[in-house]
mmCIF file with all atom_site columns, C-alpha atoms in Angstrom:
data_model
loop_
_atom_site.group_PDB
_atom_site.id
_atom_site.type_symbol
_atom_site.label_atom_id
_atom_site.label_alt_id
_atom_site.label_comp_id
_atom_site.label_asym_id
_atom_site.label_entity_id
_atom_site.label_seq_id
_atom_site.pdbx_PDB_ins_code
_atom_site.Cartn_x
_atom_site.Cartn_y
_atom_site.Cartn_z
_atom_site.occupancy
_atom_site.B_iso_or_equiv
_atom_site.pdbx_formal_charge
_atom_site.auth_seq_id
_atom_site.auth_comp_id
_atom_site.auth_asym_id
_atom_site.auth_atom_id
_atom_site.pdbx_PDB_model_num
ATOM 1   C CA . MET A 1 1   ? -51.056 37.731 -57.352 1.00 59.00 ? 1   MET A CA 1
ATOM 2   C CA . ASN A 1 2   ? -47.650 37.544 -58.259 1.00 65.00 ? 2   ASN A CA 1
ATOM 3   C CA . LEU A 1 3   ? -46.124 35.140 -55.735 1.00 65.00 ? 3   LEU A CA 1
ATOM 4   C CA . ALA A 1 4   ? -42.300 34.899 -57.630 1.00 73.00 ? 4   ALA A CA 1
ATOM 5   C CA . TRP A 1 5   ? -41.117 36.876 -54.796 1.00 70.00 ? 5   TRP A CA 1
ATOM 6   C CA . LEU A 1 6   ? -42.058 34.600 -52.063 1.00 66.00 ? 6   LEU A CA 1
ATOM 7   C CA . ASN A 1 7   ? -40.496 31.541 -54.629 1.00 66.00 ? 7   ASN A CA 1
ATOM 8   C CA . ALA A 1 8   ? -37.167 33.147 -54.740 1.00 73.00 ? 8   ALA A CA 1
ATOM 9   C CA . TRP A 1 9   ? -37.224 34.138 -50.954 1.00 69.00 ? 9   TRP A CA 1
ATOM 10  C CA . THR A 1 10  ? -38.309 30.331 -50.108 1.00 71.00 ? 10  THR A CA 1
ATOM 11  C CA . GLU A 1 11  ? -35.558 29.079 -52.342 1.00 74.00 ? 11  GLU A CA 1
ATOM 12  C CA . ARG A 1 12  ? -33.061 31.377 -51.165 1.00 72.00 ? 12  ARG A CA 1
ATOM 13  C CA . LEU A 1 13  ? -33.729 30.613 -47.394 1.00 68.00 ? 13  LEU A CA 1
ATOM 14  C CA . THR A 1 14  ? -33.996 26.352 -48.283 1.00 71.00 ? 14  THR A CA 1
ATOM 15  C CA . GLY A 1 15  ? -32.195 25.937 -51.338 1.00 72.00 ? 15  GLY A CA 1
ATOM 16  C CA . ARG A 1 16  ? -35.513 24.151 -52.773 1.00 73.00 ? 16  ARG A CA 1
ATOM 17  C CA . PRO A 1 17  ? -38.225 26.220 -54.714 1.00 70.00 ? 17  PRO A CA 1
ATOM 18  C CA . LEU A 1 18  ? -42.114 25.942 -54.064 1.00 70.00 ? 18  LEU A CA 1
ATOM 19  C CA . SER A 1 19  ? -43.755 23.359 -55.862 1.00 78.00 ? 19  SER A CA 1
ATOM 20  C CA . LEU A 1 20  ? -47.200 20.766 -55.727 1.00 80.00 ? 20  LEU A CA 1
ATOM 21  C CA . GLN A 1 21  ? -44.358 18.229 -54.628 1.00 81.00 ? 21  GLN A CA 1
ATOM 22  C CA . ARG A 1 22  ? -43.030 19.933 -52.099 1.00 81.00 ? 22  ARG A CA 1
ATOM 23  C CA . GLY A 1 23  ? -46.501 20.993 -50.705 1.00 82.00 ? 23  GLY A CA 1
ATOM 24  C CA . MET A 1 24  ? -47.474 17.520 -50.664 1.00 86.00 ? 24  MET A CA 1
ATOM 25  C CA . GLU A 1 25  ? -44.484 16.697 -48.644 1.00 83.00 ? 25  GLU A CA 1
ATOM 26  C CA . PHE A 1 26  ? -45.346 19.301 -46.040 1.00 85.00 ? 26  PHE A CA 1
ATOM 27  C CA . LEU A 1 27  ? -49.216 18.326 -46.069 1.00 88.00 ? 27  LEU A CA 1
ATOM 28  C CA . LYS A 1 28  ? -47.828 14.355 -45.707 1.00 88.00 ? 28  LYS A CA 1
ATOM 29  C CA . PHE A 1 29  ? -45.364 15.805 -42.866 1.00 86.00 ? 29  PHE A CA 1
ATOM 30  C CA . MET A 1 30  ? -48.185 17.440 -41.125 1.00 87.00 ? 30  MET A CA 1
ATOM 31  C CA . LEU A 1 31  ? -50.433 14.431 -41.560 1.00 89.00 ? 31  LEU A CA 1
ATOM 32  C CA . SER A 1 32  ? -47.983 12.244 -40.333 1.00 87.00 ? 32  SER A CA 1
ATOM 33  C CA . GLY A 1 33  ? -47.797 13.761 -36.937 1.00 86.00 ? 33  GLY A CA 1
ATOM 34  C CA . LEU A 1 34  ? -51.403 13.019 -36.903 1.00 88.00 ? 34  LEU A CA 1
ATOM 35  C CA . PRO A 1 35  ? -51.385 9.920  -35.057 1.00 90.00 ? 35  PRO A CA 1
ATOM 36  C CA . SER A 1 36  ? -49.019 10.708 -32.454 1.00 88.00 ? 36  SER A CA 1
ATOM 37  C CA . PHE A 1 37  ? -50.647 13.794 -31.685 1.00 85.00 ? 37  PHE A CA 1
ATOM 38  C CA . LEU A 1 38  ? -53.876 12.281 -31.318 1.00 90.00 ? 38  LEU A CA 1
ATOM 39  C CA . LEU A 1 39  ? -52.303 9.520  -28.918 1.00 91.00 ? 39  LEU A CA 1
ATOM 40  C CA . ALA A 1 40  ? -50.819 12.605 -27.200 1.00 90.00 ? 40  ALA A CA 1
ATOM 41  C CA . LEU A 1 41  ? -53.720 14.328 -26.103 1.00 89.00 ? 41  LEU A CA 1
ATOM 42  C CA . PRO A 1 42  ? -55.298 11.447 -23.827 1.00 94.00 ? 42  PRO A CA 1
ATOM 43  C CA . LEU A 1 43  ? -51.780 10.292 -23.095 1.00 95.00 ? 43  LEU A CA 1
ATOM 44  C CA . ASN A 1 44  ? -50.918 13.798 -21.404 1.00 92.00 ? 44  ASN A CA 1
ATOM 45  C CA . VAL A 1 45  ? -54.567 13.724 -19.763 1.00 94.00 ? 45  VAL A CA 1
ATOM 46  C CA . LEU A 1 46  ? -53.995 10.263 -18.504 1.00 96.00 ? 46  LEU A CA 1
ATOM 47  C CA . LEU A 1 47  ? -50.673 11.429 -16.838 1.00 97.00 ? 47  LEU A CA 1
ATOM 48  C CA . VAL A 1 48  ? -51.655 14.336 -15.366 1.00 95.00 ? 48  VAL A CA 1
ATOM 49  C CA . GLU A 1 49  ? -55.314 13.511 -14.231 1.00 95.00 ? 49  GLU A CA 1
ATOM 50  C CA . SER A 1 50  ? -54.657 9.668  -13.320 1.00 96.00 ? 50  SER A CA 1
ATOM 51  C CA . ALA A 1 51  ? -50.931 9.116  -12.630 1.00 97.00 ? 51  ALA A CA 1
ATOM 52  C CA . HIS A 1 52  ? -50.839 12.574 -11.169 1.00 97.00 ? 52  HIS A CA 1
ATOM 53  C CA . CYS A 1 53  ? -47.440 13.815 -12.618 1.00 96.00 ? 53  CYS A CA 1
ATOM 54  C CA . PRO A 1 54  ? -46.523 17.680 -12.892 1.00 95.00 ? 54  PRO A CA 1
ATOM 55  C CA . LYS A 1 55  ? -48.111 19.135 -16.202 1.00 92.00 ? 55  LYS A CA 1
ATOM 56  C CA . SER A 1 56  ? -44.458 19.670 -17.182 1.00 92.00 ? 56  SER A CA 1
ATOM 57  C CA . ALA A 1 57  ? -43.151 16.731 -16.614 1.00 94.00 ? 57  ALA A CA 1
ATOM 58  C CA . ALA A 1 58  ? -46.161 15.048 -18.470 1.00 95.00 ? 58  ALA A CA 1
ATOM 59  C CA . TYR A 1 59  ? -45.880 17.111 -21.227 1.00 90.00 ? 59  TYR A CA 1
ATOM 60  C CA . ALA A 1 60  ? -41.922 16.457 -21.524 1.00 91.00 ? 60  ALA A CA 1
ATOM 61  C CA . LEU A 1 61  ? -42.954 12.277 -21.866 1.00 94.00 ? 61  LEU A CA 1
ATOM 62  C CA . VAL A 1 62  ? -45.497 12.989 -24.312 1.00 93.00 ? 62  VAL A CA 1
ATOM 63  C CA . LEU A 1 63  ? -42.997 14.998 -26.660 1.00 89.00 ? 63  LEU A CA 1
ATOM 64  C CA . THR A 1 64  ? -40.274 12.188 -26.303 1.00 93.00 ? 64  THR A CA 1
ATOM 65  C CA . PHE A 1 65  ? -43.409 9.889  -27.321 1.00 93.00 ? 65  PHE A CA 1
ATOM 66  C CA . GLN A 1 66  ? -44.269 12.015 -30.087 1.00 91.00 ? 66  GLN A CA 1
ATOM 67  C CA . VAL A 1 67  ? -41.075 12.258 -31.764 1.00 92.00 ? 67  VAL A CA 1
ATOM 68  C CA . THR A 1 68  ? -40.024 8.636  -31.777 1.00 94.00 ? 68  THR A CA 1
ATOM 69  C CA . VAL A 1 69  ? -43.704 7.884  -33.153 1.00 93.00 ? 69  VAL A CA 1
ATOM 70  C CA . ASN A 1 70  ? -43.431 10.812 -36.034 1.00 91.00 ? 70  ASN A CA 1
ATOM 71  C CA . PHE A 1 71  ? -39.487 9.619  -36.814 1.00 92.00 ? 71  PHE A CA 1
ATOM 72  C CA . PHE A 1 72  ? -41.007 6.329  -38.210 1.00 91.00 ? 72  PHE A CA 1
ATOM 73  C CA . ILE A 1 73  ? -44.300 7.845  -39.891 1.00 91.00 ? 73  ILE A CA 1
ATOM 74  C CA . THR A 1 74  ? -42.427 10.733 -41.443 1.00 88.00 ? 74  THR A CA 1
ATOM 75  C CA . ARG A 1 75  ? -39.377 8.990  -42.586 1.00 88.00 ? 75  ARG A CA 1
ATOM 76  C CA . TYR A 1 76  ? -41.252 6.123  -44.273 1.00 87.00 ? 76  TYR A CA 1
ATOM 77  C CA . TRP A 1 77  ? -44.538 7.859  -45.332 1.00 86.00 ? 77  TRP A CA 1
ATOM 78  C CA . ALA A 1 78  ? -43.794 11.421 -45.811 1.00 82.00 ? 78  ALA A CA 1
ATOM 79  C CA . PHE A 1 79  ? -40.314 11.437 -47.285 1.00 82.00 ? 79  PHE A CA 1
ATOM 80  C CA . ARG A 1 80  ? -40.795 7.749  -48.817 1.00 81.00 ? 80  ARG A CA 1
ATOM 81  C CA . LYS A 1 81  ? -37.208 6.655  -47.374 1.00 77.00 ? 81  LYS A CA 1
ATOM 82  C CA . ARG A 1 82  ? -37.902 2.924  -46.474 1.00 72.00 ? 82  ARG A CA 1
ATOM 83  C CA . SER A 1 83  ? -34.649 1.462  -46.832 1.00 75.00 ? 83  SER A CA 1
ATOM 84  C CA . THR A 1 84  ? -33.188 0.622  -43.359 1.00 77.00 ? 84  THR A CA 1
ATOM 85  C CA . ALA A 1 85  ? -29.657 1.808  -44.443 1.00 76.00 ? 85  ALA A CA 1
ATOM 86  C CA . GLY A 1 86  ? -28.871 4.656  -41.951 1.00 85.00 ? 86  GLY A CA 1
ATOM 87  C CA . LEU A 1 87  ? -31.689 4.169  -39.850 1.00 89.00 ? 87  LEU A CA 1
ATOM 88  C CA . ALA A 1 88  ? -30.231 4.412  -36.537 1.00 91.00 ? 88  ALA A CA 1
ATOM 89  C CA . ARG A 1 89  ? -28.102 7.695  -38.232 1.00 90.00 ? 89  ARG A CA 1
ATOM 90  C CA . ASP A 1 90  ? -31.459 8.975  -39.079 1.00 90.00 ? 90  ASP A CA 1
ATOM 91  C CA . PHE A 1 91  ? -33.063 8.160  -36.031 1.00 93.00 ? 91  PHE A CA 1
ATOM 92  C CA . VAL A 1 92  ? -29.981 10.195 -33.915 1.00 94.00 ? 92  VAL A CA 1
ATOM 93  C CA . LEU A 1 93  ? -29.946 12.911 -35.967 1.00 92.00 ? 93  LEU A CA 1
ATOM 94  C CA . PHE A 1 94  ? -33.773 13.725 -36.052 1.00 91.00 ? 94  PHE A CA 1
ATOM 95  C CA . PHE A 1 95  ? -34.490 12.543 -32.540 1.00 94.00 ? 95  PHE A CA 1
ATOM 96  C CA . SER A 1 96  ? -31.800 15.185 -31.445 1.00 93.00 ? 96  SER A CA 1
ATOM 97  C CA . ALA A 1 97  ? -32.355 18.449 -33.454 1.00 90.00 ? 97  ALA A CA 1
ATOM 98  C CA . ILE A 1 98  ? -36.201 17.436 -32.992 1.00 90.00 ? 98  ILE A CA 1
ATOM 99  C CA . MET A 1 99  ? -36.047 17.237 -29.499 1.00 91.00 ? 99  MET A CA 1
ATOM 100 C CA . LEU A 1 100 ? -33.829 20.711 -29.370 1.00 90.00 ? 100 LEU A CA 1
ATOM 101 C CA . PHE A 1 101 ? -37.043 22.122 -31.099 1.00 87.00 ? 101 PHE A CA 1
ATOM 102 C CA . ARG A 1 102 ? -39.092 20.559 -28.306 1.00 85.00 ? 102 ARG A CA 1
ATOM 103 C CA . VAL A 1 103 ? -37.476 21.967 -25.670 1.00 89.00 ? 103 VAL A CA 1
ATOM 104 C CA . GLY A 1 104 ? -38.625 25.447 -27.275 1.00 87.00 ? 104 GLY A CA 1
ATOM 105 C CA . ASP A 1 105 ? -41.781 24.082 -27.192 1.00 84.00 ? 105 ASP A CA 1
ATOM 106 C CA . TRP A 1 106 ? -41.969 22.474 -23.714 1.00 87.00 ? 106 TRP A CA 1
ATOM 107 C CA . ALA A 1 107 ? -40.190 25.817 -22.399 1.00 90.00 ? 107 ALA A CA 1
ATOM 108 C CA . ILE A 1 108 ? -43.144 28.055 -24.498 1.00 88.00 ? 108 ILE A CA 1
ATOM 109 C CA . TYR A 1 109 ? -45.488 25.469 -22.959 1.00 87.00 ? 109 TYR A CA 1
ATOM 110 C CA . THR A 1 110 ? -44.314 26.036 -19.239 1.00 88.00 ? 110 THR A CA 1
ATOM 111 C CA . LEU A 1 111 ? -44.292 29.533 -19.324 1.00 90.00 ? 111 LEU A CA 1
ATOM 112 C CA . LEU A 1 112 ? -47.715 29.805 -20.738 1.00 88.00 ? 112 LEU A CA 1
ATOM 113 C CA . ILE A 1 113 ? -49.567 27.105 -18.198 1.00 87.00 ? 113 ILE A CA 1
ATOM 114 C CA . HIS A 1 114 ? -47.333 28.833 -14.882 1.00 89.00 ? 114 HIS A CA 1
ATOM 115 C CA . THR A 1 115 ? -47.942 32.670 -16.342 1.00 90.00 ? 115 THR A CA 1
ATOM 116 C CA . ILE A 1 116 ? -51.668 32.734 -17.767 1.00 87.00 ? 116 ILE A CA 1
ATOM 117 C CA . ASP A 1 117 ? -54.108 31.270 -15.547 1.00 89.00 ? 117 ASP A CA 1
ATOM 118 C CA . TRP A 1 118 ? -56.683 30.074 -18.308 1.00 87.00 ? 118 TRP A CA 1
ATOM 119 C CA . MET A 1 119 ? -53.555 28.117 -19.771 1.00 81.00 ? 119 MET A CA 1
ATOM 120 C CA . ASN A 1 120 ? -53.180 26.344 -16.692 1.00 80.00 ? 120 ASN A CA 1
ATOM 121 C CA . ARG A 1 121 ? -56.551 25.246 -16.131 1.00 85.00 ? 121 ARG A CA 1
ATOM 122 C CA . HIS A 1 122 ? -56.650 24.132 -20.001 1.00 84.00 ? 122 HIS A CA 1
ATOM 123 C CA . TYR A 1 123 ? -53.382 22.812 -20.338 1.00 81.00 ? 123 TYR A CA 1
ATOM 124 C CA . LEU A 1 124 ? -54.144 21.293 -23.908 1.00 82.00 ? 124 LEU A CA 1
ATOM 125 C CA . ALA A 1 125 ? -54.354 24.538 -25.668 1.00 86.00 ? 125 ALA A CA 1
ATOM 126 C CA . PRO A 1 126 ? -51.054 25.536 -25.028 1.00 83.00 ? 126 PRO A CA 1
ATOM 127 C CA . GLN A 1 127 ? -49.710 21.937 -26.995 1.00 80.00 ? 127 GLN A CA 1
ATOM 128 C CA . LEU A 1 128 ? -51.993 22.647 -29.355 1.00 83.00 ? 128 LEU A CA 1
ATOM 129 C CA . LEU A 1 129 ? -50.315 26.071 -30.130 1.00 82.00 ? 129 LEU A CA 1
ATOM 130 C CA . ASP A 1 130 ? -47.193 24.905 -29.852 1.00 79.00 ? 130 ASP A CA 1
ATOM 131 C CA . VAL A 1 131 ? -47.727 22.310 -32.494 1.00 78.00 ? 131 VAL A CA 1
ATOM 132 C CA . THR A 1 132 ? -48.555 25.052 -34.878 1.00 79.00 ? 132 THR A CA 1
ATOM 133 C CA . VAL A 1 133 ? -45.952 27.447 -34.043 1.00 79.00 ? 133 VAL A CA 1
ATOM 134 C CA . PHE A 1 134 ? -43.044 24.806 -34.640 1.00 82.00 ? 134 PHE A CA 1
ATOM 135 C CA . ALA A 1 135 ? -44.675 22.810 -37.862 1.00 84.00 ? 135 ALA A CA 1
ATOM 136 C CA . ALA A 1 136 ? -42.408 25.005 -40.459 1.00 82.00 ? 136 ALA A CA 1
ATOM 137 C CA . VAL A 1 137 ? -39.678 24.857 -38.818 1.00 84.00 ? 137 VAL A CA 1
ATOM 138 C CA . LYS A 1 138 ? -39.494 21.008 -38.022 1.00 86.00 ? 138 LYS A CA 1
ATOM 139 C CA . PHE A 1 139 ? -40.406 20.547 -41.740 1.00 86.00 ? 139 PHE A CA 1
ATOM 140 C CA . LEU A 1 140 ? -37.663 22.113 -43.117 1.00 84.00 ? 140 LEU A CA 1
ATOM 141 C CA . PHE A 1 141 ? -34.996 20.563 -40.820 1.00 86.00 ? 141 PHE A CA 1
ATOM 142 C CA . THR A 1 142 ? -36.763 16.955 -41.517 1.00 86.00 ? 142 THR A CA 1
ATOM 143 C CA . GLU A 1 143 ? -36.561 17.689 -45.663 1.00 84.00 ? 143 GLU A CA 1
ATOM 144 C CA . ARG A 1 144 ? -32.994 18.627 -45.402 1.00 83.00 ? 144 ARG A CA 1
ATOM 145 C CA . LEU A 1 145 ? -32.247 15.510 -43.309 1.00 84.00 ? 145 LEU A CA 1
ATOM 146 C CA . PHE A 1 146 ? -33.858 13.150 -45.172 1.00 81.00 ? 146 PHE A CA 1
ATOM 147 C CA . ARG A 1 147 ? -33.052 14.386 -49.018 1.00 74.00 ? 147 ARG A CA 1
ATOM 148 C CA . LYS A 1 148 ? -28.935 14.895 -47.355 1.00 65.00 ? 148 LYS A CA 1
ATOM 149 C CA . HIS A 1 149 ? -28.949 11.436 -46.423 1.00 53.00 ? 149 HIS A CA 1
#
């Protein structure tokens, strides 16, 4: 099967063609989110079940935690940007932009748990769904941020 069209479309959209290196960066990007995600699930349960925090508020706190942890892992491991030069600037840009994506994530999560009874009872399911839906968009932004600066 000829995938030249996909490569051309990707390059037109993102400015970079598909490559093994880029595929590995995406894999590392996804894996770099795993530690904070694995911490986020029990944190969400703790906030909702033990602290009796409303589900939407608990998820907002969890998202803030995840974005902060993900910045450091993604910057240093997935994109190998190890110098501290521009660290504060990179953090502000990353945190601000990713939180905009996460507001969409949070809005979808809140809509799902308030409109679909099953999602309300199993409130971690929409959290898993949102991670999948927003992954590619966040990767494209992060790739551009850490390649540009």
